[in-house]
Amino acid sequence: MRILLSNDDGIYAPGILAMYDALDGLGEVDVVAPETVQSGGSHAITIRHPVLWRSVRVGDRFRGTSVEGTPADCVKLAINALLPHKPDLVVSGINAGLNTGIHVLYSGTVAAAIEGAILGCPAVAVSFELYRDMDFVAAGRIARRVIERIAEDGFRAGTVYNVNIPELKPGIPLGIRVARQSTSAMDERIERRSDPYGREYYWLTGDFKNIGEELSTDRHAIREGYVCVTPLHFDLSDRGLMERMGDWKWPKST
Ligand code: MN
């Protein structure tokens, strides 16, 4: 099996190294990842500038391709130009920080996986709750088990599994749960500050709103101490609304 490994934290991030090690023995792993941190960059692609790439050695562990572009650029380039064969699986991560709820829409980690799926590969995004002294090696072992379970079902082209791992503590995770994506908004905080020259700037920050009784979502599963797996569609069509619109009368367009 050939696996394409990418991420949005950059090729030198600890998470991608842990994921590389965790995939050991599962297949041949090709790493194509951004040169610099691309978190929060979502599904951006580079079309107005050249996309430079070079072969790099990461520590003494692997040689990969570093791309001066976005996560989606990396996957596009890997599948369409750099790799001799289409990968059997695309893995993105391990991201430092969860990608649950609407963060899925801002996530470069998820975007890399989705790009793989658009190009006809099965794909898995792996994200890990941000905390002090994150144990990426343990998170990698968990991600490996999830990927092996998905493999039992068979890797299907175009499928995206979004995997989130909670902070690891004694007894946590309690298990693995399949849950839908939460859609609740963030409590945005936009801080206004000034720089040493007195120029004002804004800093975007914020937390998720308290999810309260919002059950059976990814965020709820994580809060309860479970690893959460959410299968994703990249077809954003609202099928229910489409059906209702089916018998609408439209004004003549000419
Ligand atoms: Mn990231």
mmCIF file of C-alpha atoms and ligand atoms in Angstrom:
data_model
loop_
_atom_site.group_PDB
_atom_site.id
_atom_site.type_symbol
_atom_site.label_atom_id
_atom_site.label_comp_id
_atom_site.label_asym_id
_atom_site.label_seq_id
_atom_site.Cartn_x
_atom_site.Cartn_y
_atom_site.Cartn_z
ATOM 1 C CA MET A 1 0.000 0.000 0.000
ATOM 2 C CA ARG A 2 1.252 3.491 -0.833
ATOM 3 C CA ILE A 3 0.379 6.252 1.600
ATOM 4 C CA LEU A 4 0.690 9.981 0.986
ATOM 5 C CA LEU A 5 1.274 11.851 4.241
ATOM 6 C CA SER A 6 0.736 15.602 4.507
ATOM 7 C CA ASN A 7 -0.345 18.162 7.102
ATOM 8 C CA ASP A 8 -0.872 21.889 7.673
ATOM 9 C CA ASP A 9 1.613 22.455 10.512
ATOM 10 C CA GLY A 10 4.551 22.086 8.129
ATOM 11 C CA ILE A 11 6.947 19.274 7.309
ATOM 12 C CA TYR A 12 9.080 19.879 10.425
ATOM 13 C CA ALA A 13 6.166 19.707 12.889
ATOM 14 C CA PRO A 14 6.287 16.977 15.556
ATOM 15 C CA GLY A 15 2.833 15.676 14.562
ATOM 16 C CA ILE A 16 3.781 14.621 11.032
ATOM 17 C CA LEU A 17 6.881 12.855 12.326
ATOM 18 C CA ALA A 18 4.777 10.924 14.864
ATOM 19 C CA MET A 19 2.272 10.016 12.144
ATOM 20 C CA TYR A 20 5.105 8.877 9.873
ATOM 21 C CA ASP A 21 6.431 6.591 12.602
ATOM 22 C CA ALA A 22 2.933 5.329 13.460
ATOM 23 C CA LEU A 23 2.326 4.284 9.836
ATOM 24 C CA ASP A 24 5.477 2.141 9.884
ATOM 25 C CA GLY A 25 4.792 -1.256 8.336
ATOM 26 C CA LEU A 26 1.368 -0.304 6.999
ATOM 27 C CA GLY A 27 2.696 0.737 3.625
ATOM 28 C CA GLU A 28 5.214 2.858 1.826
ATOM 29 C CA VAL A 29 4.865 6.436 3.015
ATOM 30 C CA ASP A 30 5.614 9.470 0.853
ATOM 31 C CA VAL A 31 5.686 12.779 2.718
ATOM 32 C CA VAL A 32 4.702 15.930 0.830
ATOM 33 C CA ALA A 33 3.952 18.783 3.204
ATOM 34 C CA PRO A 34 4.098 22.575 3.456
ATOM 35 C CA GLU A 35 7.433 24.258 4.195
ATOM 36 C CA THR A 36 5.759 26.590 6.705
ATOM 37 C CA VAL A 37 2.774 26.532 9.052
ATOM 38 C CA GLN A 38 -0.508 26.750 7.119
ATOM 39 C CA SER A 39 -2.986 26.297 9.987
ATOM 40 C CA GLY A 40 -6.347 27.968 9.467
ATOM 41 C CA GLY A 41 -5.665 28.251 5.734
ATOM 42 C CA SER A 42 -8.542 25.991 4.848
ATOM 43 C CA HIS A 43 -8.699 24.770 1.248
ATOM 44 C CA ALA A 44 -6.683 27.589 -0.333
ATOM 45 C CA ILE A 45 -4.667 26.848 -3.457
ATOM 46 C CA THR A 46 -1.807 28.790 -5.026
ATOM 47 C CA ILE A 47 -2.607 29.881 -8.563
ATOM 48 C CA ARG A 48 -1.008 33.310 -8.907
ATOM 49 C CA HIS A 49 2.524 32.379 -7.834
ATOM 50 C CA PRO A 50 4.944 29.591 -8.620
ATOM 51 C CA VAL A 51 4.879 26.696 -6.147
ATOM 52 C CA LEU A 52 8.467 25.855 -5.213
ATOM 53 C CA TRP A 53 9.361 22.468 -3.817
ATOM 54 C CA ARG A 54 12.477 20.690 -2.678
ATOM 55 C CA SER A 55 13.494 17.394 -1.230
ATOM 56 C CA VAL A 56 14.346 17.671 2.478
ATOM 57 C CA ARG A 57 15.565 15.348 5.162
ATOM 58 C CA VAL A 58 13.620 15.533 8.418
ATOM 59 C CA GLY A 59 15.954 14.604 11.258
ATOM 60 C CA ASP A 60 17.278 11.109 10.654
ATOM 61 C CA ARG A 61 13.796 9.711 10.041
ATOM 62 C CA PHE A 62 12.607 10.440 6.551
ATOM 63 C CA ARG A 63 13.156 12.304 3.354
ATOM 64 C CA GLY A 64 10.137 14.180 2.111
ATOM 65 C CA THR A 65 9.097 16.943 -0.222
ATOM 66 C CA SER A 66 8.668 20.383 1.243
ATOM 67 C CA VAL A 67 6.329 22.645 -0.724
ATOM 68 C CA GLU A 68 6.113 26.428 -0.473
ATOM 69 C CA GLY A 69 2.360 26.277 -0.683
ATOM 70 C CA THR A 70 -0.818 25.205 1.053
ATOM 71 C CA PRO A 71 -1.878 21.736 2.205
ATOM 72 C CA ALA A 72 -4.193 21.424 -0.822
ATOM 73 C CA ASP A 73 -1.265 22.440 -3.085
ATOM 74 C CA CYS A 74 0.820 19.652 -1.543
ATOM 75 C CA VAL A 75 -1.746 16.954 -2.227
ATOM 76 C CA LYS A 76 -2.463 18.227 -5.746
ATOM 77 C CA LEU A 77 1.235 18.352 -6.561
ATOM 78 C CA ALA A 78 1.957 14.968 -4.990
ATOM 79 C CA ILE A 79 -0.812 13.113 -6.805
ATOM 80 C CA ASN A 80 -0.594 14.908 -10.143
ATOM 81 C CA ALA A 81 3.136 15.477 -10.479
ATOM 82 C CA LEU A 82 5.529 14.227 -7.807
ATOM 83 C CA LEU A 83 4.485 10.660 -7.046
ATOM 84 C CA PRO A 84 4.928 7.910 -9.629
ATOM 85 C CA HIS A 85 1.655 6.264 -8.518
ATOM 86 C CA LYS A 86 -1.623 7.475 -7.136
ATOM 87 C CA PRO A 87 -1.574 6.734 -3.388
ATOM 88 C CA ASP A 88 -3.924 4.111 -1.937
ATOM 89 C CA LEU A 89 -4.517 6.348 1.066
ATOM 90 C CA VAL A 90 -3.952 9.999 1.980
ATOM 91 C CA VAL A 91 -3.268 10.791 5.641
ATOM 92 C CA SER A 92 -3.104 14.358 6.966
ATOM 93 C CA GLY A 93 -1.721 15.166 10.404
ATOM 94 C CA ILE A 94 -1.240 14.771 13.203
ATOM 95 C CA ASN A 95 -2.451 18.325 13.677
ATOM 96 C CA ALA A 96 -1.612 20.157 16.887
ATOM 97 C CA GLY A 97 -5.152 21.160 17.878
ATOM 98 C CA LEU A 98 -8.591 19.687 17.380
ATOM 99 C CA ASN A 99 -10.498 20.045 14.140
ATOM 100 C CA THR A 100 -14.032 19.538 15.377
ATOM 101 C CA GLY A 101 -17.246 21.453 14.709
ATOM 102 C CA ILE A 102 -16.939 24.416 12.369
ATOM 103 C CA HIS A 103 -13.133 24.319 12.719
ATOM 104 C CA VAL A 104 -13.395 21.637 10.052
ATOM 105 C CA LEU A 105 -14.167 24.463 7.609
ATOM 106 C CA TYR A 106 -11.056 26.472 8.540
ATOM 107 C CA SER A 107 -8.744 23.516 8.797
ATOM 108 C CA GLY A 108 -5.819 22.990 6.449
ATOM 109 C CA THR A 109 -5.393 19.499 7.902
ATOM 110 C CA VAL A 110 -8.886 18.507 6.812
ATOM 111 C CA ALA A 111 -8.434 20.323 3.482
ATOM 112 C CA ALA A 112 -5.417 18.146 2.621
ATOM 113 C CA ALA A 113 -7.504 15.031 3.264
ATOM 114 C CA ILE A 114 -10.434 16.393 1.266
ATOM 115 C CA GLU A 115 -8.117 17.231 -1.635
ATOM 116 C CA GLY A 116 -6.997 13.613 -1.625
ATOM 117 C CA ALA A 117 -10.618 12.475 -1.714
ATOM 118 C CA ILE A 118 -11.464 14.877 -4.552
ATOM 119 C CA LEU A 119 -8.593 13.307 -6.499
ATOM 120 C CA GLY A 120 -10.083 9.864 -5.939
ATOM 121 C CA CYS A 121 -8.251 8.554 -2.879
ATOM 122 C CA PRO A 122 -9.583 7.507 0.496
ATOM 123 C CA ALA A 123 -8.377 9.997 3.091
ATOM 124 C CA VAL A 124 -7.967 10.380 6.841
ATOM 125 C CA ALA A 125 -7.353 13.635 8.748
ATOM 126 C CA VAL A 126 -5.941 13.296 12.269
ATOM 127 C CA SER A 127 -6.038 16.089 14.857
ATOM 128 C CA PHE A 128 -5.025 16.105 18.507
ATOM 129 C CA GLU A 129 -6.247 18.342 21.313
ATOM 130 C CA LEU A 130 -3.780 21.109 22.154
ATOM 131 C CA TYR A 131 -2.294 20.874 25.661
ATOM 132 C CA ARG A 132 1.046 21.144 27.380
ATOM 133 C CA ASP A 133 3.432 18.261 26.562
ATOM 134 C CA MET A 134 1.186 16.619 23.958
ATOM 135 C CA ASP A 135 2.128 12.964 23.557
ATOM 136 C CA PHE A 136 2.195 12.717 19.760
ATOM 137 C CA VAL A 137 3.642 9.205 19.866
ATOM 138 C CA ALA A 138 0.637 7.919 21.824
ATOM 139 C CA ALA A 139 -1.720 9.866 19.539
ATOM 140 C CA GLY A 140 -0.003 8.234 16.558
ATOM 141 C CA ARG A 141 -0.651 4.783 17.998
ATOM 142 C CA ILE A 142 -4.342 5.656 18.392
ATOM 143 C CA ALA A 143 -4.536 7.041 14.847
ATOM 144 C CA ARG A 144 -2.898 3.859 13.540
ATOM 145 C CA ARG A 145 -5.566 1.727 15.237
ATOM 146 C CA VAL A 146 -8.345 3.861 13.748
ATOM 147 C CA ILE A 147 -6.786 3.597 10.266
ATOM 148 C CA GLU A 148 -6.474 -0.184 10.643
ATOM 149 C CA ARG A 149 -10.150 -0.412 11.585
ATOM 150 C CA ILE A 150 -11.094 1.667 8.530
ATOM 151 C CA ALA A 151 -8.919 -0.656 6.423
ATOM 152 C CA GLU A 152 -10.965 -3.640 7.646
ATOM 153 C CA ASP A 153 -14.006 -2.031 6.054
ATOM 154 C CA GLY A 154 -11.972 -1.305 2.931
ATOM 155 C CA PHE A 155 -10.561 2.006 1.758
ATOM 156 C CA ARG A 156 -13.039 3.549 -0.646
ATOM 157 C CA ALA A 157 -12.102 6.266 -3.080
ATOM 158 C CA GLY A 158 -13.463 9.669 -2.153
ATOM 159 C CA THR A 159 -14.163 8.929 1.515
ATOM 160 C CA VAL A 160 -12.892 11.307 4.199
ATOM 161 C CA TYR A 161 -12.609 10.335 7.849
ATOM 162 C CA ASN A 162 -12.003 13.172 10.274
ATOM 163 C CA VAL A 163 -10.335 11.762 13.394
ATOM 164 C CA ASN A 164 -9.968 13.813 16.582
ATOM 165 C CA ILE A 165 -8.055 12.662 19.644
ATOM 166 C CA PRO A 166 -8.729 14.200 23.082
ATOM 167 C CA GLU A 167 -6.096 15.204 25.613
ATOM 168 C CA LEU A 168 -4.550 11.968 26.847
ATOM 169 C CA LYS A 169 -4.854 11.400 30.574
ATOM 170 C CA PRO A 170 -4.991 8.231 32.667
ATOM 171 C CA GLY A 171 -8.090 6.372 31.483
ATOM 172 C CA ILE A 172 -8.597 8.696 28.503
ATOM 173 C CA PRO A 173 -9.534 7.960 25.782
ATOM 174 C CA LEU A 174 -12.482 5.900 26.967
ATOM 175 C CA GLY A 175 -12.936 4.507 23.473
ATOM 176 C CA ILE A 176 -13.688 5.470 19.915
ATOM 177 C CA ARG A 177 -16.984 7.018 18.876
ATOM 178 C CA VAL A 178 -18.532 7.921 15.529
ATOM 179 C CA ALA A 179 -20.283 11.290 15.737
ATOM 180 C CA ARG A 180 -21.492 14.065 13.477
ATOM 181 C CA GLN A 181 -19.843 17.454 13.127
ATOM 182 C CA SER A 182 -21.093 20.106 15.535
ATOM 183 C CA THR A 183 -22.344 23.239 13.794
ATOM 184 C CA SER A 184 -22.464 25.672 16.717
ATOM 185 C CA ALA A 185 -20.742 29.013 16.180
ATOM 186 C CA MET A 186 -17.784 30.437 18.054
ATOM 187 C CA ASP A 187 -17.879 33.107 20.697
ATOM 188 C CA GLU A 188 -15.705 35.513 18.741
ATOM 189 C CA ARG A 189 -13.418 37.878 20.583
ATOM 190 C CA ILE A 190 -11.679 40.451 18.500
ATOM 191 C CA GLU A 191 -9.066 42.242 20.527
ATOM 192 C CA ARG A 192 -8.005 45.710 19.543
ATOM 193 C CA ARG A 193 -4.423 46.546 20.488
ATOM 194 C CA SER A 194 -1.714 48.902 19.415
ATOM 195 C CA ASP A 195 1.817 48.170 18.265
ATOM 196 C CA PRO A 196 4.965 49.914 19.639
ATOM 197 C CA TYR A 197 4.435 52.710 17.067
ATOM 198 C CA GLY A 198 0.887 53.317 18.222
ATOM 199 C CA ARG A 199 -0.693 51.754 15.162
ATOM 200 C CA GLU A 200 -3.811 49.803 15.942
ATOM 201 C CA TYR A 201 -4.322 46.223 14.989
ATOM 202 C CA TYR A 202 -6.824 43.472 15.661
ATOM 203 C CA TRP A 203 -6.215 40.014 16.973
ATOM 204 C CA LEU A 204 -8.850 37.393 16.235
ATOM 205 C CA THR A 205 -9.500 34.954 19.025
ATOM 206 C CA GLY A 206 -12.441 33.166 20.572
ATOM 207 C CA ASP A 207 -13.754 29.940 22.034
ATOM 208 C CA PHE A 208 -16.514 27.615 21.133
ATOM 209 C CA LYS A 209 -19.828 28.507 22.677
ATOM 210 C CA ASN A 210 -20.741 26.216 25.510
ATOM 211 C CA ILE A 211 -22.172 23.184 23.721
ATOM 212 C CA GLY A 212 -24.597 22.609 26.574
ATOM 213 C CA GLU A 213 -26.814 19.691 25.768
ATOM 214 C CA GLU A 214 -25.623 19.328 22.182
ATOM 215 C CA LEU A 215 -25.189 15.573 22.216
ATOM 216 C CA SER A 216 -23.831 13.107 19.685
ATOM 217 C CA THR A 217 -21.483 15.604 18.043
ATOM 218 C CA ASP A 218 -17.720 15.474 17.610
ATOM 219 C CA ARG A 219 -17.206 18.141 20.263
ATOM 220 C CA HIS A 220 -19.385 16.275 22.719
ATOM 221 C CA ALA A 221 -17.501 13.017 22.115
ATOM 222 C CA ILE A 222 -14.166 14.758 22.727
ATOM 223 C CA ARG A 223 -15.468 16.439 25.888
ATOM 224 C CA GLU A 224 -16.573 13.031 27.148
ATOM 225 C CA GLY A 225 -13.058 11.684 26.565
ATOM 226 C CA TYR A 226 -13.593 9.680 23.375
ATOM 227 C CA VAL A 227 -11.619 9.598 20.181
ATOM 228 C CA CYS A 228 -14.070 10.833 17.591
ATOM 229 C CA VAL A 229 -14.379 9.712 13.971
ATOM 230 C CA THR A 230 -16.578 11.788 11.658
ATOM 231 C CA PRO A 231 -17.013 10.772 8.032
ATOM 232 C CA LEU A 232 -17.192 13.928 5.907
ATOM 233 C CA HIS A 233 -18.729 14.897 2.571
ATOM 234 C CA PHE A 234 -17.121 17.583 0.459
ATOM 235 C CA ASP A 235 -20.331 17.953 -1.528
ATOM 236 C CA LEU A 236 -21.825 20.925 0.345
ATOM 237 C CA SER A 237 -25.192 20.780 -1.443
ATOM 238 C CA ASP A 238 -28.221 21.082 0.798
ATOM 239 C CA ARG A 239 -30.191 18.154 -0.585
ATOM 240 C CA GLY A 240 -33.261 18.739 1.571
ATOM 241 C CA LEU A 241 -33.551 22.325 0.387
ATOM 242 C CA MET A 242 -32.920 21.263 -3.208
ATOM 243 C CA GLU A 243 -35.850 18.901 -2.998
ATOM 244 C CA ARG A 244 -38.134 21.677 -1.722
ATOM 245 C CA MET A 245 -36.898 23.987 -4.475
ATOM 246 C CA GLY A 246 -37.735 21.383 -7.095
ATOM 247 C CA ASP A 247 -41.269 22.702 -7.658
ATOM 248 C CA TRP A 248 -40.468 26.404 -7.360
ATOM 249 C CA LYS A 249 -41.620 28.591 -10.222
ATOM 250 C CA TRP A 250 -38.705 30.778 -11.376
ATOM 251 C CA PRO A 251 -39.052 34.093 -13.192
ATOM 252 C CA LYS A 252 -38.160 33.889 -16.880
ATOM 253 C CA SER A 253 -34.460 34.654 -17.307
ATOM 254 C CA THR A 254 -34.791 36.292 -20.728
HETATM 255 MN MN MN B 1 -2.477 23.041 12.062
#
